[in-house]
mmCIF file of C-alpha atoms in Angstrom:
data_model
loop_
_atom_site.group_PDB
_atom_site.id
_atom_site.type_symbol
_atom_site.label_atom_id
_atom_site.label_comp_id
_atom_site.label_asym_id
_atom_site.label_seq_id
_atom_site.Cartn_x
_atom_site.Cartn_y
_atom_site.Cartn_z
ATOM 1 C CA UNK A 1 0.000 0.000 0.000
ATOM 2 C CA UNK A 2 1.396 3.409 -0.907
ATOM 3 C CA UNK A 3 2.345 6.106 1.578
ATOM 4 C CA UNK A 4 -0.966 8.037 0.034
ATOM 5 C CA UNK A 5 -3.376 5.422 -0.151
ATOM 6 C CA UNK A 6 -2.369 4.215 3.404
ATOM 7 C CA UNK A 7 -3.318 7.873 5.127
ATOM 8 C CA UNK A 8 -6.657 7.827 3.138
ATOM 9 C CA UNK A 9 -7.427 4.595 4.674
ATOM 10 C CA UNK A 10 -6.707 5.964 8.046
ATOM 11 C CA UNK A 11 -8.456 9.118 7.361
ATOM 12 C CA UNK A 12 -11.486 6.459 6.661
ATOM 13 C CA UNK A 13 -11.566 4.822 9.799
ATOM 14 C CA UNK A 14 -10.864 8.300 11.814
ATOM 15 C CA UNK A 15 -14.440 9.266 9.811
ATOM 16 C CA UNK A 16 -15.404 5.644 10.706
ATOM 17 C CA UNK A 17 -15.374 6.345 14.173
ATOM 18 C CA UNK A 18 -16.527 9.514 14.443
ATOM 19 C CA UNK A 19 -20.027 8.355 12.954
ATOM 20 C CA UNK A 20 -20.311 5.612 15.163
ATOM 21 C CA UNK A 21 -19.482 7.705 17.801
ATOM 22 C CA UNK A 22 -22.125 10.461 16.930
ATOM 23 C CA UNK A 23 -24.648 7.671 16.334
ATOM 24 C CA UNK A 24 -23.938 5.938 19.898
ATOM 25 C CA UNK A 25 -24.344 9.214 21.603
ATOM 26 C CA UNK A 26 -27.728 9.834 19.950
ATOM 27 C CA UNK A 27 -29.045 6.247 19.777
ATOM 28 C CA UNK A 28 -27.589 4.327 23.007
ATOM 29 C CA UNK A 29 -28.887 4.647 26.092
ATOM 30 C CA UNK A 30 -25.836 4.267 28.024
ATOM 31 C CA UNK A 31 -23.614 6.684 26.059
ATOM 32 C CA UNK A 32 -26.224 9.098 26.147
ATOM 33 C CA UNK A 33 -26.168 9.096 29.902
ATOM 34 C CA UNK A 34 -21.682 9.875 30.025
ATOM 35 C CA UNK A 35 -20.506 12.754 31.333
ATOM 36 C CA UNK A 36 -16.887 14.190 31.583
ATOM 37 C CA UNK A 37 -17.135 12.819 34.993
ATOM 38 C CA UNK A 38 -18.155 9.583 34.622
ATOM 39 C CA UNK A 39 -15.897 8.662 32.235
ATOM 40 C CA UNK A 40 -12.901 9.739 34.122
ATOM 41 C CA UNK A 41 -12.591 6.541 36.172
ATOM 42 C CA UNK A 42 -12.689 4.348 32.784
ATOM 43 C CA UNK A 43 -10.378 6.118 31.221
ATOM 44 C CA UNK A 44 -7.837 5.191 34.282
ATOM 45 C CA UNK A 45 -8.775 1.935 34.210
ATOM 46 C CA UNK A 46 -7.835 1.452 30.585
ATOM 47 C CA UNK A 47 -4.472 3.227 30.765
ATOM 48 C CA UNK A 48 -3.711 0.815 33.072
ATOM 49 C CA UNK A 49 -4.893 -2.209 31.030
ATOM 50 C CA UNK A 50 -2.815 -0.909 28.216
ATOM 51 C CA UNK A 51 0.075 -0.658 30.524
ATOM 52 C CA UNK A 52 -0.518 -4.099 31.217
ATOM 53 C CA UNK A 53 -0.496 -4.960 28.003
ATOM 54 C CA UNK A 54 2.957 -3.008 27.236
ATOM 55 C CA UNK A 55 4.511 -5.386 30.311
ATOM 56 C CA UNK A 56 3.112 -8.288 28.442
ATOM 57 C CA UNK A 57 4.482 -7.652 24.978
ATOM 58 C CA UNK A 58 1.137 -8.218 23.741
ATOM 59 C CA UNK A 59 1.050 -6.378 20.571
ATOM 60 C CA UNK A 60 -2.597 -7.483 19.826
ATOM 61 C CA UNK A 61 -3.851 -6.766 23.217
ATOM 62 C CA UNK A 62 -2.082 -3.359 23.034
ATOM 63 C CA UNK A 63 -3.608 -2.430 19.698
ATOM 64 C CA UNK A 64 -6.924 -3.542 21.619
ATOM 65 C CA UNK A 65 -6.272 -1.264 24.797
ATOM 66 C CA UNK A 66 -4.930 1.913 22.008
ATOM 67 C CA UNK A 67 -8.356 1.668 20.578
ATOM 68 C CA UNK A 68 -10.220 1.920 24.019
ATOM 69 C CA UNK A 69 -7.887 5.152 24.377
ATOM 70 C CA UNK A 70 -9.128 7.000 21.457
ATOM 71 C CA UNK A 71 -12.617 5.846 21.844
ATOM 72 C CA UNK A 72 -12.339 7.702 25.319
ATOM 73 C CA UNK A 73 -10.477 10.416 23.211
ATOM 74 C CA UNK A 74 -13.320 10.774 20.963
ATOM 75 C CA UNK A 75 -16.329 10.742 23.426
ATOM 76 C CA UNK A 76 -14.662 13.213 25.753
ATOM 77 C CA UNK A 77 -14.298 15.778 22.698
ATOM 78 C CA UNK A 78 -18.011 14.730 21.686
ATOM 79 C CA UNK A 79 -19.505 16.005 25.018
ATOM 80 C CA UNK A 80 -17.495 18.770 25.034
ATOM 81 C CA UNK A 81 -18.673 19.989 21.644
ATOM 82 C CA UNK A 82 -22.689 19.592 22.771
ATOM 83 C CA UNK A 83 -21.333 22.611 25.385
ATOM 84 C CA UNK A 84 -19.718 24.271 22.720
ATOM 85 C CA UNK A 85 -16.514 23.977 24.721
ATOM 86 C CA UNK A 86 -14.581 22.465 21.973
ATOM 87 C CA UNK A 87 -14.409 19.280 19.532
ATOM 88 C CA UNK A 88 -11.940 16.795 18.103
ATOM 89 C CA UNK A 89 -10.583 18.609 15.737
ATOM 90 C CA UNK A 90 -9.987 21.339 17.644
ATOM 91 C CA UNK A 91 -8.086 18.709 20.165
ATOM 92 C CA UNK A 92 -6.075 17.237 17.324
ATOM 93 C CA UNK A 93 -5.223 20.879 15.852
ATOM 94 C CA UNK A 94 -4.034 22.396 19.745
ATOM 95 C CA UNK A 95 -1.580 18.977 19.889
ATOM 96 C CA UNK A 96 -0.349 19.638 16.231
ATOM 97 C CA UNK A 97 0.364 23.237 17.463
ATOM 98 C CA UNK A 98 1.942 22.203 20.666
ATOM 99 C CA UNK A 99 4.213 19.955 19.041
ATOM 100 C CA UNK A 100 5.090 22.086 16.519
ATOM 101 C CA UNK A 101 6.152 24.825 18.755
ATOM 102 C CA UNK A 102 7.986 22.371 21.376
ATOM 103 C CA UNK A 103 10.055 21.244 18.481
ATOM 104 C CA UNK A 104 12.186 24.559 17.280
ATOM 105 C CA UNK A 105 15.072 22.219 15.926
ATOM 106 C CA UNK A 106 12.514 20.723 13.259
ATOM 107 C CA UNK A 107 10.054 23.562 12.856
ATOM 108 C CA UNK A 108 11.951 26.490 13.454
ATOM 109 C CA UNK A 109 15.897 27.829 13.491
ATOM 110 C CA UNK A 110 16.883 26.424 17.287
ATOM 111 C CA UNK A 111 19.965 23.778 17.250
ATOM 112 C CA UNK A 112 19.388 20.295 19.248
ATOM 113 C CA UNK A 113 22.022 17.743 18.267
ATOM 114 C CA UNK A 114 21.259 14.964 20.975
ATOM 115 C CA UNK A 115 18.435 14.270 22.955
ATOM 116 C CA UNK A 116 19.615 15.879 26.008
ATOM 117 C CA UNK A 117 18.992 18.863 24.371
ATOM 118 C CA UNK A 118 15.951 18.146 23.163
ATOM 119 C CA UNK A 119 14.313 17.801 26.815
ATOM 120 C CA UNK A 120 15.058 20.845 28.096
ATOM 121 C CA UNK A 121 14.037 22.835 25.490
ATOM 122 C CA UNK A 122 10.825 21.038 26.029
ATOM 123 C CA UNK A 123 10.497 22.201 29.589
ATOM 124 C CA UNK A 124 11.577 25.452 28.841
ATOM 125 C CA UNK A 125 9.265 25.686 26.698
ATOM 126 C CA UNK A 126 6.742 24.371 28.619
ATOM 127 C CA UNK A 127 7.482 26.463 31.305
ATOM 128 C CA UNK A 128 6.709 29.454 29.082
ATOM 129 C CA UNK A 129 3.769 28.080 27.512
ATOM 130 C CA UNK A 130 2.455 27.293 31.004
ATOM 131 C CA UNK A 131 3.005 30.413 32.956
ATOM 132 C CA UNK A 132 3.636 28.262 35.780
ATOM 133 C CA UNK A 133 6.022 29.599 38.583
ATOM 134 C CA UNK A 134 8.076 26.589 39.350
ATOM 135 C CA UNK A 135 9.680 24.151 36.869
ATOM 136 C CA UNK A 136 7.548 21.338 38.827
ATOM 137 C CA UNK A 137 4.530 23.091 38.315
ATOM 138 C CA UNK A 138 3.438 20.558 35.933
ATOM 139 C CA UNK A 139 3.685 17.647 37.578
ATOM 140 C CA UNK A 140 -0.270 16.143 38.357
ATOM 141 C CA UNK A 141 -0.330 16.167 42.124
ATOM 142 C CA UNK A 142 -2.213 12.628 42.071
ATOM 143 C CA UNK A 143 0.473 10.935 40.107
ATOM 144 C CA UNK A 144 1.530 7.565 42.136
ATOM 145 C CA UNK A 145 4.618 8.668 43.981
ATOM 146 C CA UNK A 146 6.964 6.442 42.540
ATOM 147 C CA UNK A 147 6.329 8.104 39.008
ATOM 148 C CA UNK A 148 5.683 11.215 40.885
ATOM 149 C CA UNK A 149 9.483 11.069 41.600
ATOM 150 C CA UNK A 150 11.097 10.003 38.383
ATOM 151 C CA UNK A 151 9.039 13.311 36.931
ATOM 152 C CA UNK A 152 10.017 15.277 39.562
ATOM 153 C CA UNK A 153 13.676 14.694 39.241
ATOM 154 C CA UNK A 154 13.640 14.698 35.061
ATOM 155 C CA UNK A 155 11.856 18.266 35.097
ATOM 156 C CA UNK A 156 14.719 19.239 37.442
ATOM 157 C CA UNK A 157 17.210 17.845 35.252
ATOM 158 C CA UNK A 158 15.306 19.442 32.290
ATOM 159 C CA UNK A 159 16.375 23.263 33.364
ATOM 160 C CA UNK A 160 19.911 21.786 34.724
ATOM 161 C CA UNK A 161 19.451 20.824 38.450
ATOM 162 C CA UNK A 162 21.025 17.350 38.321
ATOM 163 C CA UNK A 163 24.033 15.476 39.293
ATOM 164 C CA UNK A 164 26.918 15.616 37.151
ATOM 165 C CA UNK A 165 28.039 11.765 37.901
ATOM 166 C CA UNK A 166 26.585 8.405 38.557
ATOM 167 C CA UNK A 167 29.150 7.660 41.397
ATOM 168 C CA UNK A 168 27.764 11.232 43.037
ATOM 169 C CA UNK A 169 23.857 9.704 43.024
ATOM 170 C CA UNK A 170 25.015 6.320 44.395
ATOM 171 C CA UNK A 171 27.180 8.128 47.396
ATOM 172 C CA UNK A 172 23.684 9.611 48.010
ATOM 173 C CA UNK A 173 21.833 6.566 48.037
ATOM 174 C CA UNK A 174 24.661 4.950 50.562
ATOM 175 C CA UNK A 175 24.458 8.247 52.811
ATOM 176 C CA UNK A 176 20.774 8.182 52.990
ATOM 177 C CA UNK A 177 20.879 4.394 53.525
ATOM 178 C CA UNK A 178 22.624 5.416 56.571
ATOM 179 C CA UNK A 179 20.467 8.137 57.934
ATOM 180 C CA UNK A 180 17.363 5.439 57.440
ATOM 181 C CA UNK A 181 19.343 2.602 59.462
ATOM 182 C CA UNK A 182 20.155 5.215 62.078
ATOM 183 C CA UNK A 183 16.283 5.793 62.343
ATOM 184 C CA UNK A 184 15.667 1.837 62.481
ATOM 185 C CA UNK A 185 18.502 -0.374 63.504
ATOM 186 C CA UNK A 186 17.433 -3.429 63.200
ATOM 187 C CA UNK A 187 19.376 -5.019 65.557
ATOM 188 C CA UNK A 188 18.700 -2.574 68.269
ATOM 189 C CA UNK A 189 15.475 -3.020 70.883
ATOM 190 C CA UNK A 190 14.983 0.923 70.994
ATOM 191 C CA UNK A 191 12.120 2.481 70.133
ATOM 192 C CA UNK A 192 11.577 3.499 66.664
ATOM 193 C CA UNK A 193 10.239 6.969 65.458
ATOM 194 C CA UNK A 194 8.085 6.283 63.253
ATOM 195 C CA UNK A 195 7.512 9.250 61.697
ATOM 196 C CA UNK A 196 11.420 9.773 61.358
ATOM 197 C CA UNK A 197 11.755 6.673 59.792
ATOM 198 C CA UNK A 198 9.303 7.330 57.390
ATOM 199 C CA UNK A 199 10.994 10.481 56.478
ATOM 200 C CA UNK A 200 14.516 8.848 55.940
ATOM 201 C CA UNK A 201 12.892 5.818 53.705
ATOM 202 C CA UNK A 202 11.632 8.743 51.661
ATOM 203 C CA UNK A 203 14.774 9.939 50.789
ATOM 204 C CA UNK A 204 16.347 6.617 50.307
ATOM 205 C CA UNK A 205 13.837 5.631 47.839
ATOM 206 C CA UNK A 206 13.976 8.860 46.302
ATOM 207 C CA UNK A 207 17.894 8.840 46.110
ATOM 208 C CA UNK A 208 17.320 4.897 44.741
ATOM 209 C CA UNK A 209 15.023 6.105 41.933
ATOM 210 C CA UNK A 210 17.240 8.872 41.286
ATOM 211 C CA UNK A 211 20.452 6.299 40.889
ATOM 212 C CA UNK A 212 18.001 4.205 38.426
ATOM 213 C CA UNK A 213 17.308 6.699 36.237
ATOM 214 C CA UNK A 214 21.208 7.463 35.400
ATOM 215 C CA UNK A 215 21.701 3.751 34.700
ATOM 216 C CA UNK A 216 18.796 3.917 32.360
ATOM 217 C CA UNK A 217 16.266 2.008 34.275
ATOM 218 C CA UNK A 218 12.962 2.582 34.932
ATOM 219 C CA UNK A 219 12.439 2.258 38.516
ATOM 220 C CA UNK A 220 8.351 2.061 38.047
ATOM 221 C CA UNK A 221 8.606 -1.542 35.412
ATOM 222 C CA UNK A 222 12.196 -2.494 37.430
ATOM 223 C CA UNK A 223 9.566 -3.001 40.640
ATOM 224 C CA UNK A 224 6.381 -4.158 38.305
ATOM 225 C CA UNK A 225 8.404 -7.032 36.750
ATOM 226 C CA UNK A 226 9.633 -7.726 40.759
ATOM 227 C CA UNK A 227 5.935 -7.832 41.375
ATOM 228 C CA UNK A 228 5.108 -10.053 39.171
ATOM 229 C CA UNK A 229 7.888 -12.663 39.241
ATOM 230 C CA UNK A 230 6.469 -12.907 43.517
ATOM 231 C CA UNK A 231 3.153 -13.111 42.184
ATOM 232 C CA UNK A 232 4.334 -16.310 39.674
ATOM 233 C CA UNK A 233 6.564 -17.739 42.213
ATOM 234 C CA UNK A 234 3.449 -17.403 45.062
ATOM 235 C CA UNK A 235 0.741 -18.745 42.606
ATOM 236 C CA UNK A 236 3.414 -21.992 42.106
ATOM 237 C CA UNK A 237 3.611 -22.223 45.985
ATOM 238 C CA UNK A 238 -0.453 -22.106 46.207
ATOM 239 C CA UNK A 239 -0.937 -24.585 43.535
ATOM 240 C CA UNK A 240 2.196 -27.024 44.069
ATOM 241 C CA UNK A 241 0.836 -26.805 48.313
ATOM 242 C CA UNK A 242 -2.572 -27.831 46.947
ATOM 243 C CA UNK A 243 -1.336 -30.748 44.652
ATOM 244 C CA UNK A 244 0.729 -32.011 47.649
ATOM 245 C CA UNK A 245 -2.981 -31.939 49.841
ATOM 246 C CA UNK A 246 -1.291 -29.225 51.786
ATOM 247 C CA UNK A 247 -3.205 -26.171 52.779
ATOM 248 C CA UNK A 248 -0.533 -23.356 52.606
ATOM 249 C CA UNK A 249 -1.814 -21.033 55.401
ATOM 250 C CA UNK A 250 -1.367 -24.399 57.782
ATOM 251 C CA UNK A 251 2.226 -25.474 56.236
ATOM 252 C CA UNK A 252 5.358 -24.195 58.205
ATOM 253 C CA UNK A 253 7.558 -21.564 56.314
ATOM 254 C CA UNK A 254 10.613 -24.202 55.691
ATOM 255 C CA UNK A 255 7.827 -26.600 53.684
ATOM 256 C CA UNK A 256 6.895 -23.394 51.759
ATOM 257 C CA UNK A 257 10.651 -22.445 50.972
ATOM 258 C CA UNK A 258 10.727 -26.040 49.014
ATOM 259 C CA UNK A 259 7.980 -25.081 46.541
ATOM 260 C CA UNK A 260 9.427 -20.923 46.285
ATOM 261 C CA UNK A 261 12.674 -22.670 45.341
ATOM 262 C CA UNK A 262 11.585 -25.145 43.321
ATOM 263 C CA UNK A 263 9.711 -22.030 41.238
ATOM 264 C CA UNK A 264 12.598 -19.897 41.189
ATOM 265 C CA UNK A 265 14.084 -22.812 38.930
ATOM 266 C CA UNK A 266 10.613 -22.705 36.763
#
């Protein structure tokens, strides 16, 4: 298929989908009753589902998920226009714009030769754009903390505020280790403050996220695919338990430690 014929298929199923969705929103009951609001909730859920799909490396699945995304897309930008507040090509004409003007080294006569400097001329730009006062103005205050971090810490890089070194972060991450164990010896009876502890685990997982992302390494899947090798390994414990006629909440943690090895060698 040629390069022309290809966008006038898209351009097809873009149409496509905008009649069905103007014809749901008149004609179904249930679509007819969405709001802005009620949607919002779905619309979470299905990021997530795509992000599941991502983990999996299920390309199907993910074109699946990508199509629940712009459905969303779409019906958002179809209530809005019954308000006159705006409509989907509007939407698709204020990204165009903002990516236009966020990339002066394509569009217009500023010099990016790596993509370094590609990132903080977007948050320079951003910050502009934005009006906001601080550089971490943009980050959405009910962002998970753990990504809330790695943002954090890339818009700071973005304008400059970073380490210079790798060996710098990880001397961080040892001297914060430090101020955490001196919170909560383990091997010490005294009293812990807990709200001091809390504090000093902060910063070490803050300083540990912060090492991760100059060894290229996304702290948020590095911890997902943790999670879900214990969830495989458990799930083998449950069901090898069962097939033995053990019930694993009455088996002693040595018997269990048999099965966990036996599916770390799965």
């Amino acid at each position: 298929m040629s390069t022309t014929s290809l966008r006038n298929s898209q351009l097809e199923a873009f149409d496509r989908l905008l009649t069905i969705m103007d014809e749901l929103r008149e004609q179904c009951p249930w679509d007819r009753k969405q709001t802005l609001d009620s949607l919002r909730h779905l619309t979470i859920e299905e990021t997530f589902e795509l992000s599941d799909a991502i983990l999996d490396n299920d390309l199907e699945e993910i074109k699946k998920e990508l199509g629940d995304i712009l459905l969303h897309i779409v019906f958002y930008s179809k209530i809005a226009s019954e308000i006159n507040a705006f409509e989907i090509g509007n939407v698709i004409h204020s990204l165009c714009d903002k990516l236009v003007s966020r990339h002066p080294h394509i569009y217009g006569d500023t010099e990016a030769n790596d993509e370094e400097a590609v990132k903080q001329n977007w948050e320079k730009i951003k910050l502009k754009e934005k009006g906001n006062q601080s550089v971490l103005g943009g980050v959405p205050r009910s962002l998970p903390a753990l990504i809330k971090a790695m943002r954090i810490q890339e818009k700071a890089r973005g304008v400059g505020f970073d380490w210079e070194e790798k060996s710098q972060v990880w001397e961080k991450v040892e001297e914060e280790m430090q101020e955490f164990k001196a919170e909560f010896d383990a091997t010490s009876d005294k009293k812990v403050d807990a709200e001091k502890a809390t504090g000093e685990f902060g910063d070490l997982l803050f300083s540990l996220i912060n090492y991760a992302r100059f060894v290229d390494i996304n702290p948020e899947d590095a911890l997902e695919k943790t999670n879900r090798k214990f969830i495989q390994r458990f799930q083998y414990l449950e069901s090898a338990a069962k097939k033995s006629g053990k019930k694993i909440g009455e088996m002693t943690l040595d018997e269990m430690d048999v099965f966990w090895n036996e599916a770390k060698n799965q």
